[in-house]
CSV table of C-alpha atoms in Angstrom, one decimal:
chain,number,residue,atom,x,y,z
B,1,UNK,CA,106.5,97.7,82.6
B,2,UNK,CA,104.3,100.6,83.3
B,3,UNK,CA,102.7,101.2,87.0
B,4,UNK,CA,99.7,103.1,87.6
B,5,UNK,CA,100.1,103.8,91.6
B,6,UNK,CA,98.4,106.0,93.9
B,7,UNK,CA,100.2,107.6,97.2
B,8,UNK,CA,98.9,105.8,100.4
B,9,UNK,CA,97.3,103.9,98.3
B,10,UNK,CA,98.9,99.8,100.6
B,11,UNK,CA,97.9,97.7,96.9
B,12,UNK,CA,100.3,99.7,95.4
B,13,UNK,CA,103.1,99.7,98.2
B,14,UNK,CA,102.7,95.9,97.3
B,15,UNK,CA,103.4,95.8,94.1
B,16,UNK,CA,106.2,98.7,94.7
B,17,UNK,CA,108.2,96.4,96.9
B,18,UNK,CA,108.0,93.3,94.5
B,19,UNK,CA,109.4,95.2,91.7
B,20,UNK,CA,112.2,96.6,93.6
B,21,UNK,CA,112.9,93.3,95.2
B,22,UNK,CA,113.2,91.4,92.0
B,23,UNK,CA,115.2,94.4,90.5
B,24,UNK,CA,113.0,95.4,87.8
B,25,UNK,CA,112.8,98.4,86.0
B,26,UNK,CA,109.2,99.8,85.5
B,27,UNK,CA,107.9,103.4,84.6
B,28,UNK,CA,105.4,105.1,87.8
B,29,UNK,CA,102.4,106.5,86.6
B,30,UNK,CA,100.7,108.4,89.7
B,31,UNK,CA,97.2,108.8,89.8
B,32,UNK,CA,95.3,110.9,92.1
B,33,UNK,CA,92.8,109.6,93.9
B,34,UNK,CA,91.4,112.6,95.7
B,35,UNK,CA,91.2,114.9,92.7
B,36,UNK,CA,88.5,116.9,92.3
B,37,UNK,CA,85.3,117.0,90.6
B,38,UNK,CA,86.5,113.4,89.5
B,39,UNK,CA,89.1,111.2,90.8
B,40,UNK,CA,91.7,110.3,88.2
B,41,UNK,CA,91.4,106.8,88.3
B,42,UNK,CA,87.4,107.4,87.2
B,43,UNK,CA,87.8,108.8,83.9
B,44,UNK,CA,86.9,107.1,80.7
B,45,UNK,CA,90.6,106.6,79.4
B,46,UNK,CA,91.5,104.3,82.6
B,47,UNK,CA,88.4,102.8,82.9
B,48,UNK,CA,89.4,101.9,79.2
B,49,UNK,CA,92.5,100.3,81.1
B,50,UNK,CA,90.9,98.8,84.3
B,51,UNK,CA,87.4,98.8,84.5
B,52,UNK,CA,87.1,98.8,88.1
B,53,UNK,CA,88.8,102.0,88.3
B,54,UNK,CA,91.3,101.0,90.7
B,55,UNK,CA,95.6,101.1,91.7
B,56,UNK,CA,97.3,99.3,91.2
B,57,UNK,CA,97.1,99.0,87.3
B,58,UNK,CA,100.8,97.2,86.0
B,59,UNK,CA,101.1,96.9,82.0
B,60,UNK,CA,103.6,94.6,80.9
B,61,UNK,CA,104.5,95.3,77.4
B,62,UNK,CA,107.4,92.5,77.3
B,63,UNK,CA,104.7,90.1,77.6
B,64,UNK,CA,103.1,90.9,74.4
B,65,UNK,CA,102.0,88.4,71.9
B,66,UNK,CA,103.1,89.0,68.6
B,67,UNK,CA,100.7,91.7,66.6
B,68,UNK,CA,98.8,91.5,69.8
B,69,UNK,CA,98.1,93.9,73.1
B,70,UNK,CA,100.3,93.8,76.0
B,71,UNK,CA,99.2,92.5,79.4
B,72,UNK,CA,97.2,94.7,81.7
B,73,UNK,CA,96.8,93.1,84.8
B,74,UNK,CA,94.9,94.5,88.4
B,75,UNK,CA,94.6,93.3,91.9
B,76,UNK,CA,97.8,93.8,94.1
B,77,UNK,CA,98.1,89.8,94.8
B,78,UNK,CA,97.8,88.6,91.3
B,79,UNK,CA,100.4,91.3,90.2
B,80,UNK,CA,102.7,89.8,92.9
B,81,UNK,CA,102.2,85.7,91.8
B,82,UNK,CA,102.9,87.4,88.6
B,83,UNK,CA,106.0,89.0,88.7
B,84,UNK,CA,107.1,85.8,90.8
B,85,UNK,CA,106.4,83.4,87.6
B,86,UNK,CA,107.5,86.0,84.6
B,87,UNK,CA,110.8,87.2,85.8
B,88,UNK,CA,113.5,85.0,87.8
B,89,UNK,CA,115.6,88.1,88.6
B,90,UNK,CA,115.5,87.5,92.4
B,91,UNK,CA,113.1,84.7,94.0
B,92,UNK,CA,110.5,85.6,96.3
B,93,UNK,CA,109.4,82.3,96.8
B,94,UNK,CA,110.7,79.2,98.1
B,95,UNK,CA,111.7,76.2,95.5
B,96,UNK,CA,110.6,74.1,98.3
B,97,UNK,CA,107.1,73.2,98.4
B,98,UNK,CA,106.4,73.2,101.5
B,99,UNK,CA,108.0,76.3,102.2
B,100,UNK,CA,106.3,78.2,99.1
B,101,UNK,CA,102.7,76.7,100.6
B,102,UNK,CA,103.6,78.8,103.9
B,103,UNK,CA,104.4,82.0,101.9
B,104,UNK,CA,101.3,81.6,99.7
B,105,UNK,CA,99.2,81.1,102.8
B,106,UNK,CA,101.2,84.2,104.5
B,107,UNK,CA,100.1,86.3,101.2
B,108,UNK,CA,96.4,85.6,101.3
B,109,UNK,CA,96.0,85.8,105.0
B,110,UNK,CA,97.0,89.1,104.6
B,111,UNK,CA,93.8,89.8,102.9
B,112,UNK,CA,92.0,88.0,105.4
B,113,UNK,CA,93.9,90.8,107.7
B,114,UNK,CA,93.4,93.6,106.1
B,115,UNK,CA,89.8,93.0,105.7
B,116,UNK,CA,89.7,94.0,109.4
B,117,UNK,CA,91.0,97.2,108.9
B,118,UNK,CA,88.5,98.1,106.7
B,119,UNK,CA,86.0,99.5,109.9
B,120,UNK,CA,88.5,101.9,110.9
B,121,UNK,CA,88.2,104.3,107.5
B,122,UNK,CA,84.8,105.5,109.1
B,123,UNK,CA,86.8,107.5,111.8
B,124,UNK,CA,87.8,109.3,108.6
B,125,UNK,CA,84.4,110.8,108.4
B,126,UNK,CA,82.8,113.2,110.3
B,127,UNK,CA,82.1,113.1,113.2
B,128,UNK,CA,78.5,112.9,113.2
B,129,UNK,CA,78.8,110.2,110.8
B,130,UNK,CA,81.2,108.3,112.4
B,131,UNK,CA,79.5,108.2,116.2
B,132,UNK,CA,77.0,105.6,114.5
B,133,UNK,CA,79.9,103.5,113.4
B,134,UNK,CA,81.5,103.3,116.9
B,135,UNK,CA,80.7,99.6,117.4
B,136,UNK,CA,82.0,98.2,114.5
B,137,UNK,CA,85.3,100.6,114.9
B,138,UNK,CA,85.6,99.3,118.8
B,139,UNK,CA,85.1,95.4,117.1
B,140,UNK,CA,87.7,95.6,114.1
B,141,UNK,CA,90.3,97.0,117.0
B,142,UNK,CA,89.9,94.4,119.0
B,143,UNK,CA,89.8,91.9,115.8
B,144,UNK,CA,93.0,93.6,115.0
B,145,UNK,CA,94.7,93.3,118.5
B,146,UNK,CA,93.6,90.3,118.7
B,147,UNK,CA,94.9,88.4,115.5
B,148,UNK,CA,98.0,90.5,116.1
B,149,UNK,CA,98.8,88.6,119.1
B,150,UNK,CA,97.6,85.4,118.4
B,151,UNK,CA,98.8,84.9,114.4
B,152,UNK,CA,101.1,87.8,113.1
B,153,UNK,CA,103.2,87.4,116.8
B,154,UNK,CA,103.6,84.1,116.6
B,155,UNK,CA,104.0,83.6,113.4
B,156,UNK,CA,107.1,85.9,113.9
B,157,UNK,CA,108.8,84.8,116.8
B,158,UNK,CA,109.4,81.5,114.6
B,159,UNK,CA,110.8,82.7,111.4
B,160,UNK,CA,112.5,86.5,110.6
B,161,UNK,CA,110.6,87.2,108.0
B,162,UNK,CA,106.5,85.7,107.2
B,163,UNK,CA,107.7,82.6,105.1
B,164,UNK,CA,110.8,81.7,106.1
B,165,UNK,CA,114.3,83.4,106.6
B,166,UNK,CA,114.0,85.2,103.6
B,167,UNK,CA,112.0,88.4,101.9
B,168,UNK,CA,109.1,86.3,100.2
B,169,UNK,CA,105.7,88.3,98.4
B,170,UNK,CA,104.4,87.3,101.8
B,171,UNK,CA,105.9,90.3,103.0
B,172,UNK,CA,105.0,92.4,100.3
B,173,UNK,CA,101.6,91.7,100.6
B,174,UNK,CA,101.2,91.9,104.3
B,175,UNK,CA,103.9,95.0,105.2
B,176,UNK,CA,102.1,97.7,103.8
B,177,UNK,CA,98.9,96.6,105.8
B,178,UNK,CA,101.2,96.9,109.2
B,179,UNK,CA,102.8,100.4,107.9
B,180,UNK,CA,99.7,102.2,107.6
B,181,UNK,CA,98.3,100.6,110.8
B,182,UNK,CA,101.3,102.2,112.0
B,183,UNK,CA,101.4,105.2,110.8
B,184,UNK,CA,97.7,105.8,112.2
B,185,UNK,CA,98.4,105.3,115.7
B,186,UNK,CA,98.4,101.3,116.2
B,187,UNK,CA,100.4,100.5,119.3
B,188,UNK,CA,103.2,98.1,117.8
B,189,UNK,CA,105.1,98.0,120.6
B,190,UNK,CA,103.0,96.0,122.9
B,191,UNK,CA,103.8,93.1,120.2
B,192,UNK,CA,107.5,92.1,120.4
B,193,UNK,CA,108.3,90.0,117.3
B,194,UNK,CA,106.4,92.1,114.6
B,195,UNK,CA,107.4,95.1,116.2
B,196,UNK,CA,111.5,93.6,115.5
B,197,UNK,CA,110.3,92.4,111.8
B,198,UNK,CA,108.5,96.1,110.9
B,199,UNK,CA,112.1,97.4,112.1
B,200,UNK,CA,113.6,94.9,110.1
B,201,UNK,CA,111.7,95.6,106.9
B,202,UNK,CA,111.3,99.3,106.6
B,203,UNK,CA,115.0,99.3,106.6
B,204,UNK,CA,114.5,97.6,103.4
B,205,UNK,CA,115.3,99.6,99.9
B,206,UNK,CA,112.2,98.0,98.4
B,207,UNK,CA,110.0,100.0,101.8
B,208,UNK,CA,111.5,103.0,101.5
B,209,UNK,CA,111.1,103.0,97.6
B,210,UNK,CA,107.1,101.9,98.4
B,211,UNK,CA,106.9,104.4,100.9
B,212,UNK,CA,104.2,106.6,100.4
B,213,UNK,CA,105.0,110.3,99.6
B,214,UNK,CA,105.2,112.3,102.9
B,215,UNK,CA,104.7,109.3,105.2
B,216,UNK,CA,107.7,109.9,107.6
B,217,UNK,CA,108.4,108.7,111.3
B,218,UNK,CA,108.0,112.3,112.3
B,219,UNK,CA,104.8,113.1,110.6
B,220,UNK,CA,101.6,110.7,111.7
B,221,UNK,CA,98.1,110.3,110.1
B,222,UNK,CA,95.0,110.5,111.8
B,223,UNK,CA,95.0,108.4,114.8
B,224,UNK,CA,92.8,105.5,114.2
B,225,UNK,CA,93.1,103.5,117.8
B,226,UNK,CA,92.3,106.7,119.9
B,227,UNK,CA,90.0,107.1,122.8
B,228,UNK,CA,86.4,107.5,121.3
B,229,UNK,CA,85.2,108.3,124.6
């Protein structure tokens, strides 16, 4: 298995924790995404691989039909549904039904979640581009706080971990989301149950392999829920 990753980059921190979980082996391939003149993920010879020029990229040359190519596949949640069906090494999803309905419905609400974050990159910009943006910024934060509190909370106080009492891809998928949020000044502590469950899963091998190089609890990004006044 061959990973092409970018740093920061939460799709990849995804796939990152899967592949630790379920103990396989895979060779890293870091691309950098803020090269210049041309980001490395938009020249021809990775277009060739993934024509939407994105991370992560996973080719899985076990998979390969006889005479025939091996598997490229994109898109963070596929790669994770994936890796589930391919390789029993360690389960990530229930054998129960109706447990594995919960973790798949974990995993794609965390899309649905990180969708909201999505506003927030314009505080990135300058700041005379950004001022315009102010609305939407002030709505996604309070989409944020609010979903936090109403779905990720609860959801949490029932069950140690998103689908159950066990690591599931629900928590690869929706982990990452909450460690950047994190790492860019979101106010985890005002919600008790996912503030024991990020505690509980950075600890994790598979987090601390998918952590992103330099993010540390001593260094912070750029604060995203600041005071725009």
């Amino acid at each position: 298995i061959t990973l092409y990753w970018a740093n920061g980059s939460t799709p990849s921190m995804r796939v990152m924790m899967a592949l630790h979980e379920k103990k396989l082996e895979y060779k890293a391939i870091r691309l950098k995404v803020m090269s210049k003149p041309i980001k490395q993920t938009r020249i021809p010879r990775f277009y060739a691989i993934n024509p939407r020029g994105k991370t992560p990229t996973m080719i899985d040359d076990t998979n390969t039909p006889e005479k025939g190519d091996p598997l490229v596949m994109y898109e963070s949640q596929a790669i994770l549904l994936y890796l589930e069906q391919q390789y029993k090494t360690v389960s990530l999803v229930p054998s129960d039904p109706r447990e594995a309905a919960i973790v798949y419905m974990r995993q794609a609400e965390s899309d649905s979640f990180g969708m909201l974050i999505d506003p927030l990159e314009y505080l990135f910009e300058k700041k005379a581009c950004y001022l315009q943006h102010i609305p939407e910024v002030i709505k996604a934060r309070k989409a944020i706080e609010h979903e936090m509190e109403n779905l990720w909370n609860v959801y949490l106080e029932k069950t140690t971990f998103l689908g159950g009492e066990k690591m599931s891809i629900a928590d690869c998928a929706f982990f990452p989301l909450l460690r950047y949020l994190v790492r860019h000044g979101f106010p985890i502590g005002n919600y008790r149950f996912v503030k024991r469950y990020y505690k509980l899963i950075e600890e994790r091998e598979s987090a601390k392999h998918a952590n992103p190089i330099g993010w540390t609890r001593e260094t912070k990004g750029k604060n995203l829920f600041r005071d725009l006044s």
